[in-house]
Amino acid sequence: MTVREYIKENVLLFDGGMGTYFSRKNHKPGMSCELAALHQPELIAEIHREYLEAGCKAVKTDTFAANRVVFQGDEELVRRTIAAAWKLAAEAAADYDAYVFADIGTITGPGGAENVYKEYRFVADCFLEQGAQNFLFETNAGTEGLREIAAYIREREPSAYIIVSFAVQADGFTRDGLWAGDLLAQMKTCPAADAVGFNCVCGARHMLELVGELDHEGITLSLMPNAGYPIVVNNRTFYDGDPAYFASQIAGMAAAGAAIVGGCCGTTPAHIEMVKRELRKVQRGRVEKREKPEKVRAAEDDDSLFWKKLQAGEKVVAVELDSPADANIAKFMKGAWELKGAGADIITIADCPIARARMDSSLLACKLRRELSMDALPHMTCRDRNLNATKALLFGLYAEGIRNILLVTGDPIPSAERDEVKSVYQFNSRKLAAFVTALGKKSLPGPFHIFGALNVNARNFDVQLRLAKEKAEKGMIGFLTQPVLTPQAFENLKRARRELDAYLLGGIIPVVSERNARFMDSEINGINVDPQIMELYAGKNREEAEVLAVEISKEIMKRIAPYVDGYYLMTPFGRTGLIAEILKQDI
């Protein structure tokens, strides 16, 4: 009987966590779980038999991290490991008439989705050579490469049964910031995937509650939660979830319609034995989505004046003002007040530019909103916060009335061998945009208006446009460009207007001297200055240079006006008076 036939009448019960149970039983510290198939085959076979004796109907091969990325390119070692693991699982399962699933964990690495797919294909080919017909792609944070590999396996082995499983936290988001419901919807359109669901990270109760909130009609659902949440003792991770409680929650999932269940980290044969007992009492039902109460949008959640003006088709003015490099805020607030009086619609604040610590952009944005009743656009990098810290910050920003944010990946922190300051990159700006967009739909009364950066001075502008289009697909509604100070930048801006379905704020930076122009052109990434502009500043004193800066900025603004929805002015050296003078001009 095939898996497809079995689940028509039965709930398919998988084994539990291989890695955590192996760690518990292994007495050879330092041994990788996957390599144990080669070096400790008796122990791996024993673990399979324990789970089968406990009552599971499907076992996973001991191959979660058996791939060329983890094995540092050693293809032969990957092949040997997969062959050994497959043999151990198949021999154990044969005595119990159980199914064997090729277990393939998430694969990440350089090169994007295409390389991820190539790595998946190599691993899948290794399993297909062993005669594998059932595949489990587990603990995924996104869909990269999964649709493609499912289609590839289906082409190679038409009768294959393919499960795709995502690792979600209790709030329903993956580590890449993707919402569980969106992932289900994406995989529902993949005909090669037979079942879709969740595993790992989330405890059983939270997974049961999450599934009740999602729309998964028409999906064969697979659910394999952890045995509660981990604790760390003496640098070792333990799970102490009660097997009986775990089993009761799994029974609830089956009763609600889950066709495939099992355990992930921390689960043991004792958990699976209890689940088997509970499943005997369950009549499989139909999964029903629990509707959440409709969110009521409060008066204080109205869109910002900047956003309303932008939506109305009026030209907006955003001005970037650097936050202080110390705790003295007086100059910053005075400058912001001057810019507001000059007609700026919103103040943008960089998030520790060039990876050097400055006063927090989000805290300053809140202060501007409270004390000046002015819109602020804090930049948020992916560098210094993980998913939890980002989510907490976004909740705070929303509560303070901030509705506009600009997301950038951020410059890496310069490193040396003994550096104590480390970069944190859990996601890039595209993934962060998807997370913020989903958060606005699921956890907030309303959305954030998400902006991004567009480098019109890039040597390969095709790449910039492609990335911008991807960002727009993830939820960004507008882009602030780098300064337009060359003919090529102007042409790239025009092209962006034609090809991007998004708001554009054209970048303007007043050049304040010949030296300043040459420095920006030579040493600041993303800024190019026309040599003719440099020559105009030759021999000019400060007063003359500022007059020229106003004239040139005014002319650039006039020239780009047909192609932008507003202007993004960058304040040089804190000279807010210069920006105010530019804003007084009749554009």
mmCIF file of C-alpha atoms in Angstrom, residues 32-39 62-82 119 122-123:
data_model
loop_
_atom_site.group_PDB
_atom_site.id
_atom_site.type_symbol
_atom_site.label_atom_id
_atom_site.label_comp_id
_atom_site.label_asym_id
_atom_site.label_seq_id
_atom_site.Cartn_x
_atom_site.Cartn_y
_atom_site.Cartn_z
ATOM 1 C CA SER A 32 27.761 14.203 14.080
ATOM 2 C CA CYS A 33 24.350 12.578 13.990
ATOM 3 C CA GLU A 34 24.465 12.160 10.199
ATOM 4 C CA LEU A 35 27.968 10.628 10.166
ATOM 5 C CA ALA A 36 26.868 8.133 12.795
ATOM 6 C CA ALA A 37 25.263 6.164 9.961
ATOM 7 C CA LEU A 38 28.834 5.384 8.887
ATOM 8 C CA HIS A 39 30.604 5.220 12.239
ATOM 9 C CA ASP A 62 19.348 10.005 9.524
ATOM 10 C CA THR A 63 20.287 12.565 6.853
ATOM 11 C CA PHE A 64 18.914 15.960 7.888
ATOM 12 C CA ALA A 65 22.224 17.774 7.263
ATOM 13 C CA ALA A 66 23.783 15.363 4.747
ATOM 14 C CA ASN A 67 24.545 17.721 1.885
ATOM 15 C CA ARG A 68 27.526 19.276 0.128
ATOM 16 C CA VAL A 69 27.142 22.612 1.922
ATOM 17 C CA VAL A 70 27.470 21.063 5.389
ATOM 18 C CA PHE A 71 30.048 18.480 4.244
ATOM 19 C CA GLN A 72 32.173 21.235 2.674
ATOM 20 C CA GLY A 73 31.850 20.006 -0.894
ATOM 21 C CA ASP A 74 32.733 16.367 -0.196
ATOM 22 C CA GLU A 75 30.350 14.680 -2.647
ATOM 23 C CA GLU A 76 31.626 11.192 -1.975
ATOM 24 C CA LEU A 77 31.033 11.562 1.763
ATOM 25 C CA VAL A 78 27.464 12.761 1.093
ATOM 26 C CA ARG A 79 26.797 9.756 -1.157
ATOM 27 C CA ARG A 80 28.246 7.282 1.353
ATOM 28 C CA THR A 81 26.314 8.823 4.243
ATOM 29 C CA ILE A 82 23.004 8.779 2.393
ATOM 30 C CA GLU A 119 22.072 21.255 -3.959
ATOM 31 C CA PHE A 122 22.194 16.431 -5.866
ATOM 32 C CA VAL A 123 20.859 15.100 -2.559
#
